[in-house]
Short mmCIF file of N, CA and C in Angstrom, two decimals:
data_model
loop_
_atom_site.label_atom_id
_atom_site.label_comp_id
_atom_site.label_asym_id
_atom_site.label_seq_id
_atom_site.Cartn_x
_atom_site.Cartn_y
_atom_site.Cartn_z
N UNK A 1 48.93 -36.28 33.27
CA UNK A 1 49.15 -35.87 31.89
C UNK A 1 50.15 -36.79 31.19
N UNK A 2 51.08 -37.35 32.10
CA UNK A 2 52.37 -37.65 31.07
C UNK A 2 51.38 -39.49 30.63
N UNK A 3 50.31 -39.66 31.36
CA UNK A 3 49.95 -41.19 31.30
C UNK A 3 49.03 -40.75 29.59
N UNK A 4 48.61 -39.81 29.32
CA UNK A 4 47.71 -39.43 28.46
C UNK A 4 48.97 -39.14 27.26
N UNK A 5 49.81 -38.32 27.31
CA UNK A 5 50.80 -38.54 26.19
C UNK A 5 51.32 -39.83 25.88
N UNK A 6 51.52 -40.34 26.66
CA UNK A 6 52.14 -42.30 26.21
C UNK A 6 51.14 -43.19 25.93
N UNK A 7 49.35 -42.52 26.17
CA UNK A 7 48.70 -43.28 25.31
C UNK A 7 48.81 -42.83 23.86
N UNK A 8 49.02 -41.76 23.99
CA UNK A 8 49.17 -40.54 22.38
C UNK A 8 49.98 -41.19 21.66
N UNK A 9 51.51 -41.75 22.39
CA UNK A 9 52.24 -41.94 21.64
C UNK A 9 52.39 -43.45 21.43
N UNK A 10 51.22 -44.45 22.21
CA UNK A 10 51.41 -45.47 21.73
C UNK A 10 51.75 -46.57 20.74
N UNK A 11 51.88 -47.31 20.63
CA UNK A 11 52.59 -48.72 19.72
C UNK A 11 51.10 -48.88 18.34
N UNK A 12 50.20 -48.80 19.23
CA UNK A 12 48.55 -49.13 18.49
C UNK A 12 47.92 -47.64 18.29
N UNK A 13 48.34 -46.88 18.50
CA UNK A 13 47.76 -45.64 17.98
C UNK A 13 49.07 -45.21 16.35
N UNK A 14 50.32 -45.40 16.78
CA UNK A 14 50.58 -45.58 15.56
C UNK A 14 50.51 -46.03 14.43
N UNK A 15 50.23 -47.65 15.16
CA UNK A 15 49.37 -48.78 14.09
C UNK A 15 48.42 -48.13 13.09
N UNK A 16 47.53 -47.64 14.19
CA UNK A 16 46.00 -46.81 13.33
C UNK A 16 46.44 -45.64 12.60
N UNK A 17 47.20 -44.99 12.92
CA UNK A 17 47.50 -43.50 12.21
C UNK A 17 48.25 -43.82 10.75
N UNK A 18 49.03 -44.85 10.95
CA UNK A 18 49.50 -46.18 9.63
C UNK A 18 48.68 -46.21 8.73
N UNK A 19 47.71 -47.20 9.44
CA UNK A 19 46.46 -47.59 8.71
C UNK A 19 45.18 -46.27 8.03
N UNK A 20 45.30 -45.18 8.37
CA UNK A 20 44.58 -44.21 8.23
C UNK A 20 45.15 -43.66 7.14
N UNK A 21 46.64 -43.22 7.33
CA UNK A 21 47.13 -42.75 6.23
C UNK A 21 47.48 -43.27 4.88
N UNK A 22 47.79 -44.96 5.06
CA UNK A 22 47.65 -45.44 3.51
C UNK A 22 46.29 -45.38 3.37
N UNK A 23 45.41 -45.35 3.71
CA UNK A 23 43.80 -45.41 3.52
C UNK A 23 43.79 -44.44 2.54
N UNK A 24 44.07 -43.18 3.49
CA UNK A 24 43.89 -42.08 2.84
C UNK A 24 44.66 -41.42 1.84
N UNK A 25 45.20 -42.30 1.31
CA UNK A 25 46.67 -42.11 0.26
C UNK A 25 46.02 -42.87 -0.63
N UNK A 26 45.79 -43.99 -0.61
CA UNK A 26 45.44 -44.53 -1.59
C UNK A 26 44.18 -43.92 -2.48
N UNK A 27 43.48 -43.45 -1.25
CA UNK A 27 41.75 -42.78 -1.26
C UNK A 27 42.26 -41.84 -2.76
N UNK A 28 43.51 -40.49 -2.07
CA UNK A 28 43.30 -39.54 -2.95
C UNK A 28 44.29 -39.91 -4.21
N UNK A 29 45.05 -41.26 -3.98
CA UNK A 29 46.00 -41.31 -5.64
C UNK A 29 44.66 -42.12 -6.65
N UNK A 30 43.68 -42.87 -6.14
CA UNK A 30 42.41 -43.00 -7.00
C UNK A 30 42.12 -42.42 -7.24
N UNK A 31 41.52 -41.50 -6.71
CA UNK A 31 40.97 -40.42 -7.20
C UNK A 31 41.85 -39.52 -8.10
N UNK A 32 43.18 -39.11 -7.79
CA UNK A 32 43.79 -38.12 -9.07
C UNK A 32 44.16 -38.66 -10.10
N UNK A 33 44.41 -40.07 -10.12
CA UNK A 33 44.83 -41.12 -11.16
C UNK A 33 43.94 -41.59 -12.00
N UNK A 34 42.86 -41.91 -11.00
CA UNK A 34 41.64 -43.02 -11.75
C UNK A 34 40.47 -42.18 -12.05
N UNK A 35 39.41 -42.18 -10.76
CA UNK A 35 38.78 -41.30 -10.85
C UNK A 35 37.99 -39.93 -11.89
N UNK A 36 39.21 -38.97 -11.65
CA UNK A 36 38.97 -37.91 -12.22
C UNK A 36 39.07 -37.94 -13.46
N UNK A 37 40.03 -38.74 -14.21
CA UNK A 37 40.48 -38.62 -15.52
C UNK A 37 39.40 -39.85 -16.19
N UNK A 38 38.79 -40.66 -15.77
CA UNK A 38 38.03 -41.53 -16.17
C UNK A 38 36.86 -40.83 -16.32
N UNK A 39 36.40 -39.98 -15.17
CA UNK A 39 34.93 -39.06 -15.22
C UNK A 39 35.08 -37.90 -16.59
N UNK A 40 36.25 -37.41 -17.08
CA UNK A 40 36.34 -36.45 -18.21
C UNK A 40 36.37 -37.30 -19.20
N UNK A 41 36.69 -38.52 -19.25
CA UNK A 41 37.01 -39.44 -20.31
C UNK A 41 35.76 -39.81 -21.05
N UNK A 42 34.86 -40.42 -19.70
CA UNK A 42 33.56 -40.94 -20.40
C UNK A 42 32.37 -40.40 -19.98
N UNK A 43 32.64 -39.18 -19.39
CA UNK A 43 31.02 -38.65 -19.44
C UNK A 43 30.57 -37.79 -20.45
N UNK A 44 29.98 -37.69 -20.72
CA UNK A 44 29.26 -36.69 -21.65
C UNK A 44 29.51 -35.50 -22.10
N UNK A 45 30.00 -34.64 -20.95
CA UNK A 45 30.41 -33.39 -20.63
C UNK A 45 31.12 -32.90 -19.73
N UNK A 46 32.21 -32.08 -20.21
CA UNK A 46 32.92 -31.59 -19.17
C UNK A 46 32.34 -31.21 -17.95
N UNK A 47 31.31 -30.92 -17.54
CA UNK A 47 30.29 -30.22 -16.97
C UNK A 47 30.11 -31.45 -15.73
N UNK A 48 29.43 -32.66 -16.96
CA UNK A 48 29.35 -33.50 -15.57
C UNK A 48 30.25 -34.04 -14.88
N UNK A 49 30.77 -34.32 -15.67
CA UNK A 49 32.47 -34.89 -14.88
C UNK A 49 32.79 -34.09 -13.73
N UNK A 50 32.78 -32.56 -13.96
CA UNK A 50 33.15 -31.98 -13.24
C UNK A 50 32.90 -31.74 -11.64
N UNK A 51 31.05 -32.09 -11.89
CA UNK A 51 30.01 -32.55 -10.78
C UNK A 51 30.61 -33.66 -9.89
N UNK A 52 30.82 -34.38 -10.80
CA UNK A 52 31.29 -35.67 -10.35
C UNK A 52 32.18 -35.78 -9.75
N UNK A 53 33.90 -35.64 -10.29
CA UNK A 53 35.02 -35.23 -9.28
C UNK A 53 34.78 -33.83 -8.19
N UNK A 54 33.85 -32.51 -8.66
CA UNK A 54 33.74 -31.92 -7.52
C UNK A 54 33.00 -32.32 -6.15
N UNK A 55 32.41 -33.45 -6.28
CA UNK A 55 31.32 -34.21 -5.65
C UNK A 55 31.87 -35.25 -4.76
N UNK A 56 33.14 -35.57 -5.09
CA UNK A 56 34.04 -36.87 -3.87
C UNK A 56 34.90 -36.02 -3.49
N UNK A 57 35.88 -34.99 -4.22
CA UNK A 57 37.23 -34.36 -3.99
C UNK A 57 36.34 -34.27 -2.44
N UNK A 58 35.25 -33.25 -1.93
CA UNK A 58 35.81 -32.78 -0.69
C UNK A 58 35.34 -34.22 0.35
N UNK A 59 35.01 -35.16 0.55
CA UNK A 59 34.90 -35.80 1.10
C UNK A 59 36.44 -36.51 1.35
N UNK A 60 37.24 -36.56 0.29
CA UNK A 60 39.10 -36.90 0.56
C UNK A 60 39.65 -35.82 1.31
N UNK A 61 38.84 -34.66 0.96
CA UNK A 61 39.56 -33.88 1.35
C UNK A 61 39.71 -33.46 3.37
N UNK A 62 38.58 -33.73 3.28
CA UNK A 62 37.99 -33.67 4.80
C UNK A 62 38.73 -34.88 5.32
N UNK A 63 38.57 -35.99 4.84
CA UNK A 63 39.24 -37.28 5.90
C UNK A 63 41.01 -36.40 5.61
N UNK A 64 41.89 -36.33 4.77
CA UNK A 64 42.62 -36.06 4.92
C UNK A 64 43.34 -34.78 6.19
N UNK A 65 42.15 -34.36 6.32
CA UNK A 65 42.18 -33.19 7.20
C UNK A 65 42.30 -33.85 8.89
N UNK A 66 41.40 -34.79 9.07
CA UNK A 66 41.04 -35.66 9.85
C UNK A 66 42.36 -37.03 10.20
N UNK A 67 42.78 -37.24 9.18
CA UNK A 67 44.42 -37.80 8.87
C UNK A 67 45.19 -37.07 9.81
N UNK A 68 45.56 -36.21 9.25
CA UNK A 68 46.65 -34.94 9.45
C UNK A 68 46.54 -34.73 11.09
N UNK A 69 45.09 -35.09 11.61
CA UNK A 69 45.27 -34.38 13.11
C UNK A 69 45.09 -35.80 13.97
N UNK A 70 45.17 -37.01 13.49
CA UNK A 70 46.06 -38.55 13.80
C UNK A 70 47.31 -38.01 13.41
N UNK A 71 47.82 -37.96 12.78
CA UNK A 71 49.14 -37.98 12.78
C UNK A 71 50.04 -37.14 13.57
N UNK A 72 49.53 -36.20 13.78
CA UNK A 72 49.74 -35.20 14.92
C UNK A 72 49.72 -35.39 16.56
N UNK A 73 48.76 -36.24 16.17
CA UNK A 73 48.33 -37.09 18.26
C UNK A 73 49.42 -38.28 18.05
N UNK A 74 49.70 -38.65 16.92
CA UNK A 74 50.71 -40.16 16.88
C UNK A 74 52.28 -39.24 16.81
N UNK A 75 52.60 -38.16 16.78
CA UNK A 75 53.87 -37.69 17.34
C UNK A 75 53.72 -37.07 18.65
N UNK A 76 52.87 -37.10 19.28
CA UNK A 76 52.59 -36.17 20.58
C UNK A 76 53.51 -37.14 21.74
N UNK A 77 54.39 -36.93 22.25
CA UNK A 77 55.24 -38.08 22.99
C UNK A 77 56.01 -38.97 22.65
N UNK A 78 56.10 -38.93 21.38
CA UNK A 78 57.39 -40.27 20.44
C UNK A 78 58.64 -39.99 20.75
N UNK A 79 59.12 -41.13 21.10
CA UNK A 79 60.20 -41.19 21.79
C UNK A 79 61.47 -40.03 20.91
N UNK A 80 61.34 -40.24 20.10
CA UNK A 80 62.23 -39.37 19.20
C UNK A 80 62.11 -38.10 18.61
N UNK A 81 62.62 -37.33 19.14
CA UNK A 81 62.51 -35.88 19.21
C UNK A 81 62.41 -35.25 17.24
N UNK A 82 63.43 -35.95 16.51
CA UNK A 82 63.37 -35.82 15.58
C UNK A 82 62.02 -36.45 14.86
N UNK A 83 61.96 -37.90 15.46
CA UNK A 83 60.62 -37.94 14.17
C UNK A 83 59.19 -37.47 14.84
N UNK A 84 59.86 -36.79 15.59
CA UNK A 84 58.35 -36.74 16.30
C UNK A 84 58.31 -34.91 15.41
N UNK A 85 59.38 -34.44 15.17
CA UNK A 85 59.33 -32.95 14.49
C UNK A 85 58.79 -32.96 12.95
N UNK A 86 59.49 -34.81 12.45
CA UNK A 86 59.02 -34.74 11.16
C UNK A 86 57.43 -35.18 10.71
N UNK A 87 56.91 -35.89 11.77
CA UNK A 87 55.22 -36.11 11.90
C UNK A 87 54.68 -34.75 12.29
N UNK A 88 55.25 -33.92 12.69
CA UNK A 88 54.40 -32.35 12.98
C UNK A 88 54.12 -32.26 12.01
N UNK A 89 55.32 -31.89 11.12
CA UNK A 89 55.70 -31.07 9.84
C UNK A 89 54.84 -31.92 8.47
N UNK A 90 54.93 -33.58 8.79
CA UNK A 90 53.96 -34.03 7.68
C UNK A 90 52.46 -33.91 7.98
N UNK A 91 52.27 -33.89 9.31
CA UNK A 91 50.66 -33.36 9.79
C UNK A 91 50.15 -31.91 9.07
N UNK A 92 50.99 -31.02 9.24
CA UNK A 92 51.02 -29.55 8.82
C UNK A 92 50.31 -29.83 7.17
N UNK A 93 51.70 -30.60 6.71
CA UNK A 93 51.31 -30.48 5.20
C UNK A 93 50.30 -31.11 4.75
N UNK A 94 49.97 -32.52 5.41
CA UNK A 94 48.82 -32.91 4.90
C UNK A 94 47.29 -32.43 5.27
N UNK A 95 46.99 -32.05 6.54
CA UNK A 95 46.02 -31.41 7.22
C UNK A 95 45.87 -30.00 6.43
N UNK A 96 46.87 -28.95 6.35
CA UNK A 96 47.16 -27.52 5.88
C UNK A 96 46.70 -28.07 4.36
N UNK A 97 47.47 -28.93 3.42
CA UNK A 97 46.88 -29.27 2.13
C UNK A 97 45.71 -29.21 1.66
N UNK A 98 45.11 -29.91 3.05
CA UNK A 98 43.87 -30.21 2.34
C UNK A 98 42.80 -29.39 2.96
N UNK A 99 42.91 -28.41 3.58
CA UNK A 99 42.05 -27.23 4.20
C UNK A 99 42.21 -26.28 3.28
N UNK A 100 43.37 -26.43 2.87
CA UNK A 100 43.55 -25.43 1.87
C UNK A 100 43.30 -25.97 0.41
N UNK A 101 42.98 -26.63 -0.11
CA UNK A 101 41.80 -27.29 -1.01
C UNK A 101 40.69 -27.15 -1.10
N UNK A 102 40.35 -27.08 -0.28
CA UNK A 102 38.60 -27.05 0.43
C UNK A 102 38.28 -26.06 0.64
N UNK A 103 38.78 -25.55 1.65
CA UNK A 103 38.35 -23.95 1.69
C UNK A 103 38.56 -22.74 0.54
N UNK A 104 39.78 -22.66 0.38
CA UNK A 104 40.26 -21.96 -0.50
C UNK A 104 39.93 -22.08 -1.96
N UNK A 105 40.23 -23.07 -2.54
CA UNK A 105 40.33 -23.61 -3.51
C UNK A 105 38.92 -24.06 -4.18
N UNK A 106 38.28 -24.88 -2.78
CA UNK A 106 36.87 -25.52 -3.43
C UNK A 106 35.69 -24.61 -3.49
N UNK A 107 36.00 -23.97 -2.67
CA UNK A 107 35.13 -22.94 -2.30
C UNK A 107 34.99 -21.94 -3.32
N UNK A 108 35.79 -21.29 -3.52
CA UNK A 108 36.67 -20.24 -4.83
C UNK A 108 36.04 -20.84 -6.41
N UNK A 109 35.91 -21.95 -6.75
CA UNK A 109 35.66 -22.68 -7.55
C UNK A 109 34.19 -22.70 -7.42
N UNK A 110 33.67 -23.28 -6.46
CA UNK A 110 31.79 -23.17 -6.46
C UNK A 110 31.49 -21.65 -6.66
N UNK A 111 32.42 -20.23 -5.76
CA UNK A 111 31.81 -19.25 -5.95
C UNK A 111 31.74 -19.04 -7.82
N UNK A 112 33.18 -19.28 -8.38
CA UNK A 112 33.23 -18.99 -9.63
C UNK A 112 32.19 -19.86 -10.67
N UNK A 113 31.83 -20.60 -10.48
CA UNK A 113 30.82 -21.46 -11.01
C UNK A 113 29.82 -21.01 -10.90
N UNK A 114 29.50 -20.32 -9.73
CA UNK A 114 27.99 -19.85 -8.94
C UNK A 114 27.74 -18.47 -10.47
N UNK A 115 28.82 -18.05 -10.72
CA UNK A 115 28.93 -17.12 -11.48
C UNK A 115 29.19 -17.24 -13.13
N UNK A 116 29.00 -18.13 -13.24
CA UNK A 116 28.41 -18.21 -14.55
C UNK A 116 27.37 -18.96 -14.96
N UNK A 117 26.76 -18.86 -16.33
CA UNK A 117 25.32 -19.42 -16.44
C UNK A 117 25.49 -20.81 -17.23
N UNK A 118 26.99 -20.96 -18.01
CA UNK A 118 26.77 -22.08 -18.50
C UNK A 118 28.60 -23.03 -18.18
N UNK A 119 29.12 -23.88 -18.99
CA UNK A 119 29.87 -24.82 -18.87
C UNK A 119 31.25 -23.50 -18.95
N UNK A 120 32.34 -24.05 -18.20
CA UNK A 120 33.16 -22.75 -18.08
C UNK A 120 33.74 -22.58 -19.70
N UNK A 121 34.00 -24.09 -20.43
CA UNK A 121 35.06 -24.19 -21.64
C UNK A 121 34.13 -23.04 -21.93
N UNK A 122 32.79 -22.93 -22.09
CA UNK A 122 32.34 -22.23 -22.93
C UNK A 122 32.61 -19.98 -23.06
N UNK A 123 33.46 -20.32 -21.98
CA UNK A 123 34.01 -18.60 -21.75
C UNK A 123 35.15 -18.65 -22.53
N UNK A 124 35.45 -17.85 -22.94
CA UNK A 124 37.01 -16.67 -23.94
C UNK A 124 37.98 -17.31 -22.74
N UNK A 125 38.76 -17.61 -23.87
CA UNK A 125 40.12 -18.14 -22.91
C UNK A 125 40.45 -16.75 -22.08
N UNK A 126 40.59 -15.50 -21.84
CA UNK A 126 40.50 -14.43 -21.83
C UNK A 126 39.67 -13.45 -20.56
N UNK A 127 38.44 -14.73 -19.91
CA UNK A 127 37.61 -14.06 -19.38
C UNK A 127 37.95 -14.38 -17.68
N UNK A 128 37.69 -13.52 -17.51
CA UNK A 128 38.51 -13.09 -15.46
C UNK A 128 37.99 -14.65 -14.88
N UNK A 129 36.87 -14.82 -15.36
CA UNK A 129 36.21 -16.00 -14.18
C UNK A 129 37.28 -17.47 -15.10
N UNK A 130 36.78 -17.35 -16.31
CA UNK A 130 37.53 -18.53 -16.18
C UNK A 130 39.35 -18.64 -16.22
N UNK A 131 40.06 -17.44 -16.03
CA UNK A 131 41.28 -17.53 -15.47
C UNK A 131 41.10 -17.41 -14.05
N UNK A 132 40.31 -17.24 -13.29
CA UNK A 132 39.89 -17.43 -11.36
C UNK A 132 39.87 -19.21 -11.73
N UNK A 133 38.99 -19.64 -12.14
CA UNK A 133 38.64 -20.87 -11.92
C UNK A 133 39.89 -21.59 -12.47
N UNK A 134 40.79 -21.53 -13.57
CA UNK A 134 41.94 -22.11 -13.72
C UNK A 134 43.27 -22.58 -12.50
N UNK A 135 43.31 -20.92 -11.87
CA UNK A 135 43.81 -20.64 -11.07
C UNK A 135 43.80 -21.35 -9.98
N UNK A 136 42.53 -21.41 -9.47
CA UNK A 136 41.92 -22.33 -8.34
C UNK A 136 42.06 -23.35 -8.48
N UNK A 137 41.66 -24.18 -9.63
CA UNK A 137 41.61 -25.82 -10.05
C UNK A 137 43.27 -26.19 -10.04
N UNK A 138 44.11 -25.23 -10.34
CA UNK A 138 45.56 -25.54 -10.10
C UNK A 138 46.41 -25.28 -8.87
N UNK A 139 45.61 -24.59 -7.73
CA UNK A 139 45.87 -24.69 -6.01
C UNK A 139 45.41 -25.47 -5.83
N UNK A 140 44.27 -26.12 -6.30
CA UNK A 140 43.36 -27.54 -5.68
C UNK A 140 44.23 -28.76 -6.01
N UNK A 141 44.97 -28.70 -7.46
CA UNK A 141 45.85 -30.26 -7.67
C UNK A 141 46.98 -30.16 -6.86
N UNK A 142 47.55 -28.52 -6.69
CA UNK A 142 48.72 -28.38 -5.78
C UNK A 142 48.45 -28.97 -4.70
N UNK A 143 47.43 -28.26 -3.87
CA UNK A 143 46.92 -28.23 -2.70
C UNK A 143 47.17 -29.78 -2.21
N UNK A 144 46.28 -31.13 -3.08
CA UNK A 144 46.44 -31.93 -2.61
C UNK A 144 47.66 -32.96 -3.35
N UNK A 145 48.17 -32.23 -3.87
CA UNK A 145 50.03 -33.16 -4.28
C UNK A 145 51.05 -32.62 -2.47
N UNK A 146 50.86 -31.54 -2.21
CA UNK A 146 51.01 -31.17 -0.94
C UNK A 146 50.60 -32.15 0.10
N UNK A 147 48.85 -32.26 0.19
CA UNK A 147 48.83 -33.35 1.11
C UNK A 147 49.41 -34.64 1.24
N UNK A 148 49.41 -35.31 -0.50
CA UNK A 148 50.18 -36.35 -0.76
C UNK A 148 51.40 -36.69 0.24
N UNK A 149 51.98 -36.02 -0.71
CA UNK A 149 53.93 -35.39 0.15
C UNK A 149 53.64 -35.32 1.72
N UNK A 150 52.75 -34.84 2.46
CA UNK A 150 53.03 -35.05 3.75
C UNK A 150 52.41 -36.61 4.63
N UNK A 151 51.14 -37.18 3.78
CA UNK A 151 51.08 -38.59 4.33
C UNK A 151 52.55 -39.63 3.78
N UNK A 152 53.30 -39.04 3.01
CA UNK A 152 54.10 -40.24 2.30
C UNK A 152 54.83 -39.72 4.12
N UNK A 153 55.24 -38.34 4.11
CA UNK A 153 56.22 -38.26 5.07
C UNK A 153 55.98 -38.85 6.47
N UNK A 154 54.54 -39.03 6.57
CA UNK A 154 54.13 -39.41 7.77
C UNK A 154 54.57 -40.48 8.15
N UNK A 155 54.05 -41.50 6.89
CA UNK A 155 53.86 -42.75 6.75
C UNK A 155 55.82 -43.25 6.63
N UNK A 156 56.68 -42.28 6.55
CA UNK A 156 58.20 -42.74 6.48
C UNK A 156 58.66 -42.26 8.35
N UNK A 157 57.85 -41.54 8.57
CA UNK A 157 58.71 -41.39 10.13
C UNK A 157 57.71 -42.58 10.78
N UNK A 158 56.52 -42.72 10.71
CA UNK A 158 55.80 -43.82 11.57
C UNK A 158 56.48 -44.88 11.81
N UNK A 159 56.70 -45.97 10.07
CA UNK A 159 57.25 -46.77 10.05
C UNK A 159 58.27 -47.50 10.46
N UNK A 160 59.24 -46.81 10.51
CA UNK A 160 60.46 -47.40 11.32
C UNK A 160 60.20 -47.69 12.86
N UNK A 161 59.49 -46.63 13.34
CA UNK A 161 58.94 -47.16 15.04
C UNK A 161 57.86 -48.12 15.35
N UNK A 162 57.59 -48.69 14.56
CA UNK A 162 56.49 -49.73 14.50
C UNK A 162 56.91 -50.96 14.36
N UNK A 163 57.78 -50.78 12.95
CA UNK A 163 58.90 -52.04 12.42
C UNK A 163 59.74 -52.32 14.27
N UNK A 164 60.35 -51.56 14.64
CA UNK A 164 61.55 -51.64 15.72
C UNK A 164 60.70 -52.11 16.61
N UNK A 165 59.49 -51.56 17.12
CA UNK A 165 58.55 -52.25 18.15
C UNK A 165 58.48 -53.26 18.14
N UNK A 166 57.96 -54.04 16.43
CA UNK A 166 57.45 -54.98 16.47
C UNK A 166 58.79 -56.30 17.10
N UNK A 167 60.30 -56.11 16.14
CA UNK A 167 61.54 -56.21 16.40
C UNK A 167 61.58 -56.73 18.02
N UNK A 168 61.53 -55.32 19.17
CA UNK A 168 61.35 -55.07 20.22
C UNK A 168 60.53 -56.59 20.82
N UNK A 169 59.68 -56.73 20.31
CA UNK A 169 58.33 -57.21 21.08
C UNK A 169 58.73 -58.91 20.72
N UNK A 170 59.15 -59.25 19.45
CA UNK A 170 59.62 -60.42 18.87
C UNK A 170 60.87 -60.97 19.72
N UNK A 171 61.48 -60.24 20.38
CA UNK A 171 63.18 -60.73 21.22
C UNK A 171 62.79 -61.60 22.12
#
C-alpha cells in the first residue's frame, strides 16, 4: 500500500493534476467571461443563448468534478500534512461545486424549464417558476465561483511542491 500512495503522491502526478486544473480553470473562466455573455449578446434570443450556455456548462461541469478527484489522489501521501489538508479542502470545493451545479442546480433548471411552454422572460416577474429558475441560475454562478476558488486553491498548494522538486532535482 504505502508503494501505491507515493505513486499518488508523486512529482508527475502532481505535474498532471497542475495541468488539469489550469485546463479546467481556464475551461470555466471562458466560459463565465466569454462564452456566456457573448451567446446573450448575439443570439437572437434569450432562449437560444440559453440552449447554448446550458449545452457546454455541464460538460465543465463534469470535468471539473473529474478535476476535484485528481486533486484529491495528488494530496493522498504529500509530504506535508498541511498542504496535503489544503488540496482535500480545495478538492471538496471544487468537485462539491460543481456536483452541486449539475445536479442541483442544472437539473432544477431543466425541471423548471420542462415546465413552462414558452421563453422564461416571458413569465410575471412574480411567477413561482420563474423565481425557482432565478434562484437556481444564481446557485449555478455560485456553485461554480465555488469551484473556481477551490482549483485556484489547489493550484496554490500544488505549486510550491513542484517548484521545490524541480529546485530539488536541479542541485
Amino acid at each position: 500500500m504505502a508503494g501505491a500512495v507515493h505513486r499518488l503522491a508523486s512529482p508527475s502526478v502532481r505535474v498532471t493534476v497542475v495541468l488539469m486544473l489550469s485546463g479546467w480553470l481556464g475551461a470555466s473562466m471562458l466560459f463565465g467571461a466569454v462564452l456566456a455573455p457573448a451567446a446573450f449578446r448575439v443570439l437572437p434570443s434569450r432562449m437560444l443563448a440559453g440552449m447554448v450556455v446550458g449545452g457546454v456548462l455541464p460538460s465543465v461541469l463534469v470535468a471539473g468534478v473529474v478535476c476535484g478527484g485528481g486533486l484529491a489522489a495528488a494530496a493522498v501521501g504529500h509530504a506535508s500534512r498541511r498542504r496535503r489538508s489544503v488540496c482535500l479542502v480545495a478538492a471538496l470545493l471544487l468537485a462539491g461545486g460543481c456536483a452541486t451545479g449539475e445536479v442541483i442546480a442544472g437539473w432544477g433548471i431543466d425541471r423548471v424549464r420542462g415546465a413552462i411552454d414558452g421563453p422564461i422572460g416571458a413569465l410575471a416577474d412574480n411567477d413561482p417558476r420563474r423565481i425557482a429558475f432565478g434562484r437556481l441560475h444564481g446557485l449555478s454562478v455560485a456553485a461554480l465561483g465555488v469551484a473556481m476558488a477551490g482549483a485556484v486553491l489547489g493550484l496554490a498548494a500544488l505549486l510550491p511542491s513542484i517548484l521545490s522538486q524541480e529546485k530539488a532535482d536541479a542541485a
